[in-house]
Amino acid sequence: MEKTVKFCVPTTFEDSFLDELNKLNEKYQSLGSQVYEVYGSFKVSPFGTGWPSTVLPVVDEEMLARHIERAHSYGIKFAYTLNAVCMNLFEYSEEGHEALNELLKRLSQMKVDTLIITIPYLIEYVAKNYPEFKINASSLCYIDSLNRALTYEKLGAHRITLSEDLNRCFSLLKLIRKNVKAELEVIANNGCLLKCPFRAYHNTITAHVSQNVLEDRVGFTYKPYPFMRCTLERLSDHKEIIKAPWFRPEDVRHYAEIGISYIKIAGRGLPAEVLLKLIEAYLSGHYEGDIYALIDNSYMHFCWDMFDVNSEPLPPLKISIDNRSLDGWYEYFIKNNPPCLTGCGNCNYCENIAKKVVKTDCAVESKYIERIQHMINKVTSLKPPVKLKRREGGGRILVRAGNDY
């Protein structure tokens, strides 16, 4: 890579994870790429985060402070994800306002470098009252135009994580880069549907889960209705796999060349060994083998019916894409400026690519499609198969309908 690329990656909050990141930074320093920042949050808080608490590690204040200090010892920044899309107006209540200020003061004392924030009000509030923090406008702000980027910059964002839907719109990326002073960041490995119609609802569910759901005995908080629908669309039509706004390690250079120097790796809740493999691939700018295995295997969560503990598990499904089969594929997006953001129209590029490179077992895949549709039918029935119950001592627990706890 000709220009320095700063990777922002999720942390597992393990000391050994930071040790391994430091080794990777030393290994790939000569390529001009580095893990610049790790990000994470408390598991549950009144303000929530952009990921379901039920899959996040337990982190107390002492552990968070030590982790930040260790990251800094390796020259790695820390970003706290205060990026829930909804806080149920708690941020405006007297109790919430006091809790917010207390949280921000504690994070300041811990030397948190950056806050990743979604709610515009909070961006402006932090910018005015806590200037010690850098502010990164979250991808959950859906910043997909120059006007939106300029607005969030005006509110006080020092960095803007652009909507993943812009990843292949290079003329628009260049326009934003030319007119916005804030640093720009793109997410590399999002396998979600392009312009996903379920994303806003999914992110809202996640926000509320991360605020008060302490336990999930079903798995529904991680695999709710929007997740089912999104996965079903991709299994049913493989062009959606190629249309999804991810890019390969080899394609990072295209962003660096137009002045986008921050690359975010998504994957909070993944185990350290999986994250490290993913991070090294992008740091190195090269990967051999099944690239789709790095991007998405969400469909595997549906090998069993989470609403029926007695259902037989389905055989493993593997959807694969040989990374070498995609060599040169990104040149089309750079040179032709296809209408990825507004709609495919007559462009069949991704569909044609999918037919050539996506490999699967059609018979097994059809069983997954049938199971997910069956689960959707259950959750949209007059008697949904899950129930939220209040837990003694506060918070909520998710159980199967009819089950006590």
mmCIF file of N, CA, C and O in Angstrom, residues 294-366:
data_model
loop_
_atom_site.group_PDB
_atom_site.id
_atom_site.type_symbol
_atom_site.label_atom_id
_atom_site.label_comp_id
_atom_site.label_asym_id
_atom_site.label_seq_id
_atom_site.Cartn_x
_atom_site.Cartn_y
_atom_site.Cartn_z
ATOM 1 N N LEU A 294 -14.464 -15.342 5.310
ATOM 2 C CA LEU A 294 -14.062 -14.208 6.139
ATOM 3 C C LEU A 294 -15.194 -13.199 6.295
ATOM 4 O O LEU A 294 -15.247 -12.466 7.280
ATOM 5 N N ILE A 295 -16.053 -13.130 5.302
ATOM 6 C CA ILE A 295 -17.065 -12.083 5.255
ATOM 7 C C ILE A 295 -18.338 -12.478 5.988
ATOM 8 O O ILE A 295 -18.892 -11.696 6.775
ATOM 9 N N ASP A 296 -18.827 -13.685 5.768
ATOM 10 C CA ASP A 296 -20.149 -14.018 6.283
ATOM 11 C C ASP A 296 -20.360 -15.528 6.358
ATOM 12 O O ASP A 296 -20.043 -16.259 5.427
ATOM 13 N N ASN A 297 -20.865 -15.957 7.492
ATOM 14 C CA ASN A 297 -21.396 -17.321 7.593
ATOM 15 C C ASN A 297 -22.668 -17.303 8.430
ATOM 16 O O ASN A 297 -23.001 -18.263 9.122
ATOM 17 N N SER A 298 -23.381 -16.169 8.357
ATOM 18 C CA SER A 298 -24.563 -15.972 9.196
ATOM 19 C C SER A 298 -25.626 -17.046 8.973
ATOM 20 O O SER A 298 -26.381 -17.379 9.887
ATOM 21 N N TYR A 299 -25.656 -17.572 7.775
ATOM 22 C CA TYR A 299 -26.651 -18.601 7.464
ATOM 23 C C TYR A 299 -26.502 -19.836 8.343
ATOM 24 O O TYR A 299 -27.464 -20.558 8.603
ATOM 25 N N MET A 300 -25.288 -20.081 8.847
ATOM 26 C CA MET A 300 -25.054 -21.264 9.676
ATOM 27 C C MET A 300 -25.808 -21.201 11.004
ATOM 28 O O MET A 300 -26.023 -22.227 11.650
ATOM 29 N N HIS A 301 -26.211 -20.013 11.410
ATOM 30 C CA HIS A 301 -26.984 -19.891 12.645
ATOM 31 C C HIS A 301 -28.356 -20.535 12.527
ATOM 32 O O HIS A 301 -29.050 -20.712 13.534
ATOM 33 N N PHE A 302 -28.742 -20.873 11.313
ATOM 34 C CA PHE A 302 -30.067 -21.441 11.110
ATOM 35 C C PHE A 302 -30.024 -22.932 10.809
ATOM 36 O O PHE A 302 -30.957 -23.479 10.243
ATOM 37 N N CYS A 303 -28.936 -23.576 11.205
ATOM 38 C CA CYS A 303 -28.876 -25.028 11.027
ATOM 39 C C CYS A 303 -29.844 -25.717 11.992
ATOM 40 O O CYS A 303 -30.175 -26.876 11.812
ATOM 41 N N TRP A 304 -30.295 -24.987 13.022
ATOM 42 C CA TRP A 304 -31.317 -25.506 13.900
ATOM 43 C C TRP A 304 -32.425 -24.458 14.044
ATOM 44 O O TRP A 304 -32.232 -23.279 13.803
ATOM 45 N N ASP A 305 -33.576 -24.925 14.452
ATOM 46 C CA ASP A 305 -34.725 -24.051 14.681
ATOM 47 C C ASP A 305 -34.676 -23.594 16.135
ATOM 48 O O ASP A 305 -34.928 -24.387 17.044
ATOM 49 N N MET A 306 -34.335 -22.331 16.364
ATOM 50 C CA MET A 306 -34.154 -21.866 17.744
ATOM 51 C C MET A 306 -35.467 -21.821 18.513
ATOM 52 O O MET A 306 -35.469 -21.713 19.742
ATOM 53 N N PHE A 307 -36.582 -21.907 17.796
ATOM 54 C CA PHE A 307 -37.883 -21.894 18.462
ATOM 55 C C PHE A 307 -38.346 -23.300 18.851
ATOM 56 O O PHE A 307 -39.336 -23.459 19.561
ATOM 57 N N ASP A 308 -37.640 -24.314 18.369
ATOM 58 C CA ASP A 308 -38.022 -25.703 18.629
ATOM 59 C C ASP A 308 -36.777 -26.499 18.995
ATOM 60 O O ASP A 308 -35.991 -26.902 18.126
ATOM 61 N N VAL A 309 -36.604 -26.741 20.276
ATOM 62 C CA VAL A 309 -35.395 -27.432 20.744
ATOM 63 C C VAL A 309 -35.351 -28.880 20.286
ATOM 64 O O VAL A 309 -34.292 -29.521 20.334
ATOM 65 N N ASN A 310 -36.465 -29.418 19.845
ATOM 66 C CA ASN A 310 -36.521 -30.816 19.421
ATOM 67 C C ASN A 310 -36.304 -30.999 17.919
ATOM 68 O O ASN A 310 -36.311 -32.121 17.422
ATOM 69 N N SER A 311 -36.111 -29.902 17.201
ATOM 70 C CA SER A 311 -35.924 -30.005 15.752
ATOM 71 C C SER A 311 -34.560 -30.600 15.433
ATOM 72 O O SER A 311 -33.581 -30.401 16.155
ATOM 73 N N GLU A 312 -34.494 -31.324 14.340
ATOM 74 C CA GLU A 312 -33.232 -31.925 13.914
ATOM 75 C C GLU A 312 -32.335 -30.857 13.288
ATOM 76 O O GLU A 312 -32.805 -30.053 12.468
ATOM 77 N N PRO A 313 -31.050 -30.815 13.647
ATOM 78 C CA PRO A 313 -30.151 -29.840 13.010
ATOM 79 C C PRO A 313 -29.929 -30.202 11.544
ATOM 80 O O PRO A 313 -29.891 -31.378 11.181
ATOM 81 N N LEU A 314 -29.797 -29.183 10.730
ATOM 82 C CA LEU A 314 -29.521 -29.398 9.316
ATOM 83 C C LEU A 314 -28.035 -29.688 9.115
ATOM 84 O O LEU A 314 -27.193 -29.293 9.939
ATOM 85 N N PRO A 315 -27.675 -30.369 8.050
ATOM 86 C CA PRO A 315 -26.255 -30.587 7.771
ATOM 87 C C PRO A 315 -25.569 -29.255 7.510
ATOM 88 O O PRO A 315 -26.210 -28.286 7.092
ATOM 89 N N PRO A 316 -24.266 -29.166 7.755
ATOM 90 C CA PRO A 316 -23.549 -27.908 7.535
ATOM 91 C C PRO A 316 -23.675 -27.432 6.088
ATOM 92 O O PRO A 316 -23.625 -28.227 5.155
ATOM 93 N N LEU A 317 -23.846 -26.139 5.930
ATOM 94 C CA LEU A 317 -23.887 -25.518 4.606
ATOM 95 C C LEU A 317 -22.646 -24.661 4.435
ATOM 96 O O LEU A 317 -22.306 -23.894 5.331
ATOM 97 N N LYS A 318 -22.008 -24.780 3.306
ATOM 98 C CA LYS A 318 -20.840 -23.940 3.027
ATOM 99 C C LYS A 318 -21.056 -23.202 1.710
ATOM 100 O O LYS A 318 -21.230 -23.824 0.664
ATOM 101 N N ILE A 319 -21.058 -21.888 1.799
ATOM 102 C CA ILE A 319 -21.082 -21.045 0.612
ATOM 103 C C ILE A 319 -19.689 -20.461 0.458
ATOM 104 O O ILE A 319 -19.176 -19.836 1.386
ATOM 105 N N SER A 320 -19.057 -20.681 -0.662
ATOM 106 C CA SER A 320 -17.655 -20.291 -0.806
ATOM 107 C C SER A 320 -17.424 -19.483 -2.083
ATOM 108 O O SER A 320 -18.147 -19.616 -3.071
ATOM 109 N N ILE A 321 -16.386 -18.645 -2.004
ATOM 110 C CA ILE A 321 -15.917 -17.869 -3.157
ATOM 111 C C ILE A 321 -14.400 -17.886 -3.128
ATOM 112 O O ILE A 321 -13.781 -17.378 -2.179
ATOM 113 N N ASP A 322 -13.805 -18.504 -4.120
ATOM 114 C CA ASP A 322 -12.344 -18.496 -4.230
ATOM 115 C C ASP A 322 -11.885 -17.055 -4.475
ATOM 116 O O ASP A 322 -12.297 -16.420 -5.443
ATOM 117 N N ASN A 323 -11.055 -16.554 -3.585
ATOM 118 C CA ASN A 323 -10.653 -15.146 -3.688
ATOM 119 C C ASN A 323 -9.991 -14.805 -5.013
ATOM 120 O O ASN A 323 -10.168 -13.714 -5.557
ATOM 121 N N ARG A 324 -9.252 -15.733 -5.569
ATOM 122 C CA ARG A 324 -8.572 -15.467 -6.843
ATOM 123 C C ARG A 324 -9.576 -15.300 -7.986
ATOM 124 O O ARG A 324 -9.295 -14.645 -8.985
ATOM 125 N N SER A 325 -10.770 -15.883 -7.829
ATOM 126 C CA SER A 325 -11.768 -15.754 -8.892
ATOM 127 C C SER A 325 -12.302 -14.328 -8.996
ATOM 128 O O SER A 325 -12.960 -13.979 -9.979
ATOM 129 N N LEU A 326 -12.011 -13.499 -7.987
ATOM 130 C CA LEU A 326 -12.468 -12.109 -7.993
ATOM 131 C C LEU A 326 -11.358 -11.116 -8.338
ATOM 132 O O LEU A 326 -11.575 -9.905 -8.272
ATOM 133 N N ASP A 327 -10.208 -11.613 -8.702
ATOM 134 C CA ASP A 327 -9.125 -10.698 -9.082
ATOM 135 C C ASP A 327 -9.587 -9.792 -10.214
ATOM 136 O O ASP A 327 -10.093 -10.255 -11.242
ATOM 137 N N GLY A 328 -9.444 -8.492 -10.003
ATOM 138 C CA GLY A 328 -9.816 -7.510 -11.010
ATOM 139 C C GLY A 328 -11.267 -7.088 -10.989
ATOM 140 O O GLY A 328 -11.657 -6.176 -11.728
ATOM 141 N N TRP A 329 -12.098 -7.708 -10.146
ATOM 142 C CA TRP A 329 -13.534 -7.419 -10.170
ATOM 143 C C TRP A 329 -13.862 -5.991 -9.784
ATOM 144 O O TRP A 329 -14.848 -5.421 -10.231
ATOM 145 N N TYR A 330 -13.005 -5.356 -8.936
ATOM 146 C CA TYR A 330 -13.320 -4.029 -8.427
ATOM 147 C C TYR A 330 -13.075 -2.927 -9.453
ATOM 148 O O TYR A 330 -13.573 -1.809 -9.287
ATOM 149 N N GLU A 331 -12.322 -3.240 -10.485
ATOM 150 C CA GLU A 331 -12.057 -2.232 -11.513
ATOM 151 C C GLU A 331 -13.365 -1.751 -12.156
ATOM 152 O O GLU A 331 -13.478 -0.583 -12.550
ATOM 153 N N TYR A 332 -14.344 -2.609 -12.256
ATOM 154 C CA TYR A 332 -15.627 -2.237 -12.857
ATOM 155 C C TYR A 332 -16.289 -1.097 -12.079
ATOM 156 O O TYR A 332 -16.811 -0.145 -12.667
ATOM 157 N N PHE A 333 -16.254 -1.189 -10.751
ATOM 158 C CA PHE A 333 -16.886 -0.162 -9.929
ATOM 159 C C PHE A 333 -16.125 1.153 -10.001
ATOM 160 O O PHE A 333 -16.718 2.235 -9.988
ATOM 161 N N ILE A 334 -14.825 1.065 -10.096
ATOM 162 C CA ILE A 334 -13.996 2.269 -10.120
ATOM 163 C C ILE A 334 -14.125 3.010 -11.447
ATOM 164 O O ILE A 334 -14.233 4.241 -11.488
ATOM 165 N N LYS A 335 -14.176 2.258 -12.528
ATOM 166 C CA LYS A 335 -14.152 2.874 -13.855
ATOM 167 C C LYS A 335 -15.534 3.213 -14.408
ATOM 168 O O LYS A 335 -15.682 4.156 -15.184
ATOM 169 N N ASN A 336 -16.563 2.457 -14.014
ATOM 170 C CA ASN A 336 -17.862 2.590 -14.669
ATOM 171 C C ASN A 336 -18.924 3.321 -13.856
ATOM 172 O O ASN A 336 -19.988 3.640 -14.394
ATOM 173 N N ASN A 337 -18.641 3.557 -12.580
ATOM 174 C CA ASN A 337 -19.582 4.283 -11.735
ATOM 175 C C ASN A 337 -21.007 3.721 -11.861
ATOM 176 O O ASN A 337 -21.962 4.452 -12.183
ATOM 177 N N PRO A 338 -21.213 2.439 -11.597
ATOM 178 C CA PRO A 338 -22.560 1.861 -11.717
ATOM 179 C C PRO A 338 -23.487 2.430 -10.645
ATOM 180 O O PRO A 338 -23.034 2.945 -9.624
ATOM 181 N N PRO A 339 -24.806 2.316 -10.844
ATOM 182 C CA PRO A 339 -25.778 2.957 -9.937
ATOM 183 C C PRO A 339 -26.065 2.155 -8.680
ATOM 184 O O PRO A 339 -27.243 1.902 -8.342
ATOM 185 N N CYS A 340 -25.020 1.723 -7.960
ATOM 186 C CA CYS A 340 -25.208 0.846 -6.803
ATOM 187 C C CYS A 340 -26.084 1.483 -5.724
ATOM 188 O O CYS A 340 -26.829 0.787 -5.038
ATOM 189 N N LEU A 341 -26.008 2.785 -5.572
ATOM 190 C CA LEU A 341 -26.726 3.451 -4.492
ATOM 191 C C LEU A 341 -28.193 3.669 -4.819
ATOM 192 O O LEU A 341 -29.046 3.671 -3.935
ATOM 193 N N THR A 342 -28.493 3.860 -6.081
ATOM 194 C CA THR A 342 -29.863 4.197 -6.464
ATOM 195 C C THR A 342 -30.657 3.001 -6.970
ATOM 196 O O THR A 342 -31.886 3.021 -6.983
ATOM 197 N N GLY A 343 -29.994 1.946 -7.402
ATOM 198 C CA GLY A 343 -30.691 0.766 -7.910
ATOM 199 C C GLY A 343 -29.983 0.196 -9.121
ATOM 200 O O GLY A 343 -29.439 0.943 -9.933
ATOM 201 N N CYS A 344 -30.005 -1.102 -9.250
ATOM 202 C CA CYS A 344 -29.210 -1.768 -10.277
ATOM 203 C C CYS A 344 -29.668 -1.429 -11.701
ATOM 204 O O CYS A 344 -28.849 -1.404 -12.616
ATOM 205 N N GLY A 345 -30.962 -1.213 -11.904
ATOM 206 C CA GLY A 345 -31.444 -0.961 -13.259
ATOM 207 C C GLY A 345 -31.113 -2.124 -14.173
ATOM 208 O O GLY A 345 -31.416 -3.278 -13.865
ATOM 209 N N ASN A 346 -30.481 -1.812 -15.291
ATOM 210 C CA ASN A 346 -30.114 -2.852 -16.252
ATOM 211 C C ASN A 346 -28.717 -3.409 -16.034
ATOM 212 O O ASN A 346 -28.221 -4.177 -16.847
ATOM 213 N N CYS A 347 -28.070 -3.001 -14.954
ATOM 214 C CA CYS A 347 -26.723 -3.498 -14.676
ATOM 215 C C CYS A 347 -26.804 -4.907 -14.096
ATOM 216 O O CYS A 347 -27.367 -5.132 -13.033
ATOM 217 N N ASN A 348 -26.242 -5.861 -14.781
ATOM 218 C CA ASN A 348 -26.268 -7.256 -14.327
ATOM 219 C C ASN A 348 -24.894 -7.754 -13.896
ATOM 220 O O ASN A 348 -24.649 -8.956 -13.836
ATOM 221 N N TYR A 349 -24.011 -6.792 -13.597
ATOM 222 C CA TYR A 349 -22.621 -7.165 -13.303
ATOM 223 C C TYR A 349 -22.536 -8.141 -12.126
ATOM 224 O O TYR A 349 -21.909 -9.204 -12.227
ATOM 225 N N CYS A 350 -23.153 -7.792 -10.992
ATOM 226 C CA CYS A 350 -23.051 -8.637 -9.804
ATOM 227 C C CYS A 350 -23.732 -9.993 -10.020
ATOM 228 O O CYS A 350 -23.251 -11.020 -9.535
ATOM 229 N N GLU A 351 -24.824 -9.982 -10.756
ATOM 230 C CA GLU A 351 -25.513 -11.241 -11.044
ATOM 231 C C GLU A 351 -24.633 -12.160 -11.890
ATOM 232 O O GLU A 351 -24.534 -13.366 -11.612
ATOM 233 N N ASN A 352 -23.968 -11.601 -12.873
ATOM 234 C CA ASN A 352 -23.086 -12.401 -13.725
ATOM 235 C C ASN A 352 -21.878 -12.913 -12.955
ATOM 236 O O ASN A 352 -21.446 -14.058 -13.149
ATOM 237 N N ILE A 353 -21.338 -12.065 -12.080
ATOM 238 C CA ILE A 353 -20.215 -12.493 -11.243
ATOM 239 C C ILE A 353 -20.654 -13.632 -10.331
ATOM 240 O O ILE A 353 -19.949 -14.639 -10.162
ATOM 241 N N ALA A 354 -21.819 -13.484 -9.717
ATOM 242 C CA ALA A 354 -22.312 -14.497 -8.777
ATOM 243 C C ALA A 354 -22.426 -15.863 -9.438
ATOM 244 O O ALA A 354 -22.076 -16.892 -8.848
ATOM 245 N N LYS A 355 -22.931 -15.891 -10.655
ATOM 246 C CA LYS A 355 -23.089 -17.159 -11.369
ATOM 247 C C LYS A 355 -21.750 -17.862 -11.579
ATOM 248 O O LYS A 355 -21.682 -19.092 -11.615
ATOM 249 N N LYS A 356 -20.689 -17.087 -11.686
ATOM 250 C CA LYS A 356 -19.368 -17.651 -11.948
ATOM 251 C C LYS A 356 -18.627 -18.064 -10.677
ATOM 252 O O LYS A 356 -17.900 -19.056 -10.687
ATOM 253 N N VAL A 357 -18.788 -17.319 -9.596
ATOM 254 C CA VAL A 357 -17.867 -17.504 -8.469
ATOM 255 C C VAL A 357 -18.501 -18.086 -7.213
ATOM 256 O O VAL A 357 -17.800 -18.671 -6.380
ATOM 257 N N VAL A 358 -19.814 -17.933 -7.011
ATOM 258 C CA VAL A 358 -20.435 -18.411 -5.767
ATOM 259 C C VAL A 358 -20.701 -19.907 -5.872
ATOM 260 O O VAL A 358 -21.407 -20.365 -6.772
ATOM 261 N N LYS A 359 -20.124 -20.660 -4.948
ATOM 262 C CA LYS A 359 -20.274 -22.114 -4.936
ATOM 263 C C LYS A 359 -21.047 -22.545 -3.686
ATOM 264 O O LYS A 359 -20.793 -22.055 -2.587
ATOM 265 N N THR A 360 -21.993 -23.466 -3.867
ATOM 266 C CA THR A 360 -22.792 -23.935 -2.751
ATOM 267 C C THR A 360 -23.365 -25.311 -3.054
ATOM 268 O O THR A 360 -23.310 -25.789 -4.192
ATOM 269 N N ASP A 361 -23.892 -25.951 -2.035
ATOM 270 C CA ASP A 361 -24.626 -27.208 -2.194
ATOM 271 C C ASP A 361 -26.100 -26.831 -2.274
ATOM 272 O O ASP A 361 -26.742 -26.529 -1.250
ATOM 273 N N CYS A 362 -26.660 -26.847 -3.459
ATOM 274 C CA CYS A 362 -28.019 -26.356 -3.675
ATOM 275 C C CYS A 362 -29.059 -27.130 -2.870
ATOM 276 O O CYS A 362 -30.033 -26.552 -2.367
ATOM 277 N N ALA A 363 -28.862 -28.421 -2.725
ATOM 278 C CA ALA A 363 -29.826 -29.244 -2.000
ATOM 279 C C ALA A 363 -29.858 -28.876 -0.516
ATOM 280 O O ALA A 363 -30.929 -28.732 0.079
ATOM 281 N N VAL A 364 -28.672 -28.713 0.063
ATOM 282 C CA VAL A 364 -28.602 -28.326 1.476
ATOM 283 C C VAL A 364 -29.092 -26.893 1.650
ATOM 284 O O VAL A 364 -29.824 -26.574 2.595
ATOM 285 N N GLU A 365 -28.707 -26.038 0.720
ATOM 286 C CA GLU A 365 -29.121 -24.634 0.816
ATOM 287 C C GLU A 365 -30.638 -24.499 0.796
ATOM 288 O O GLU A 365 -31.216 -23.676 1.521
ATOM 289 N N SER A 366 -31.305 -25.307 0.005
ATOM 290 C CA SER A 366 -32.771 -25.233 -0.070
ATOM 291 C C SER A 366 -33.398 -25.585 1.278
ATOM 292 O O SER A 366 -34.461 -25.050 1.637
#
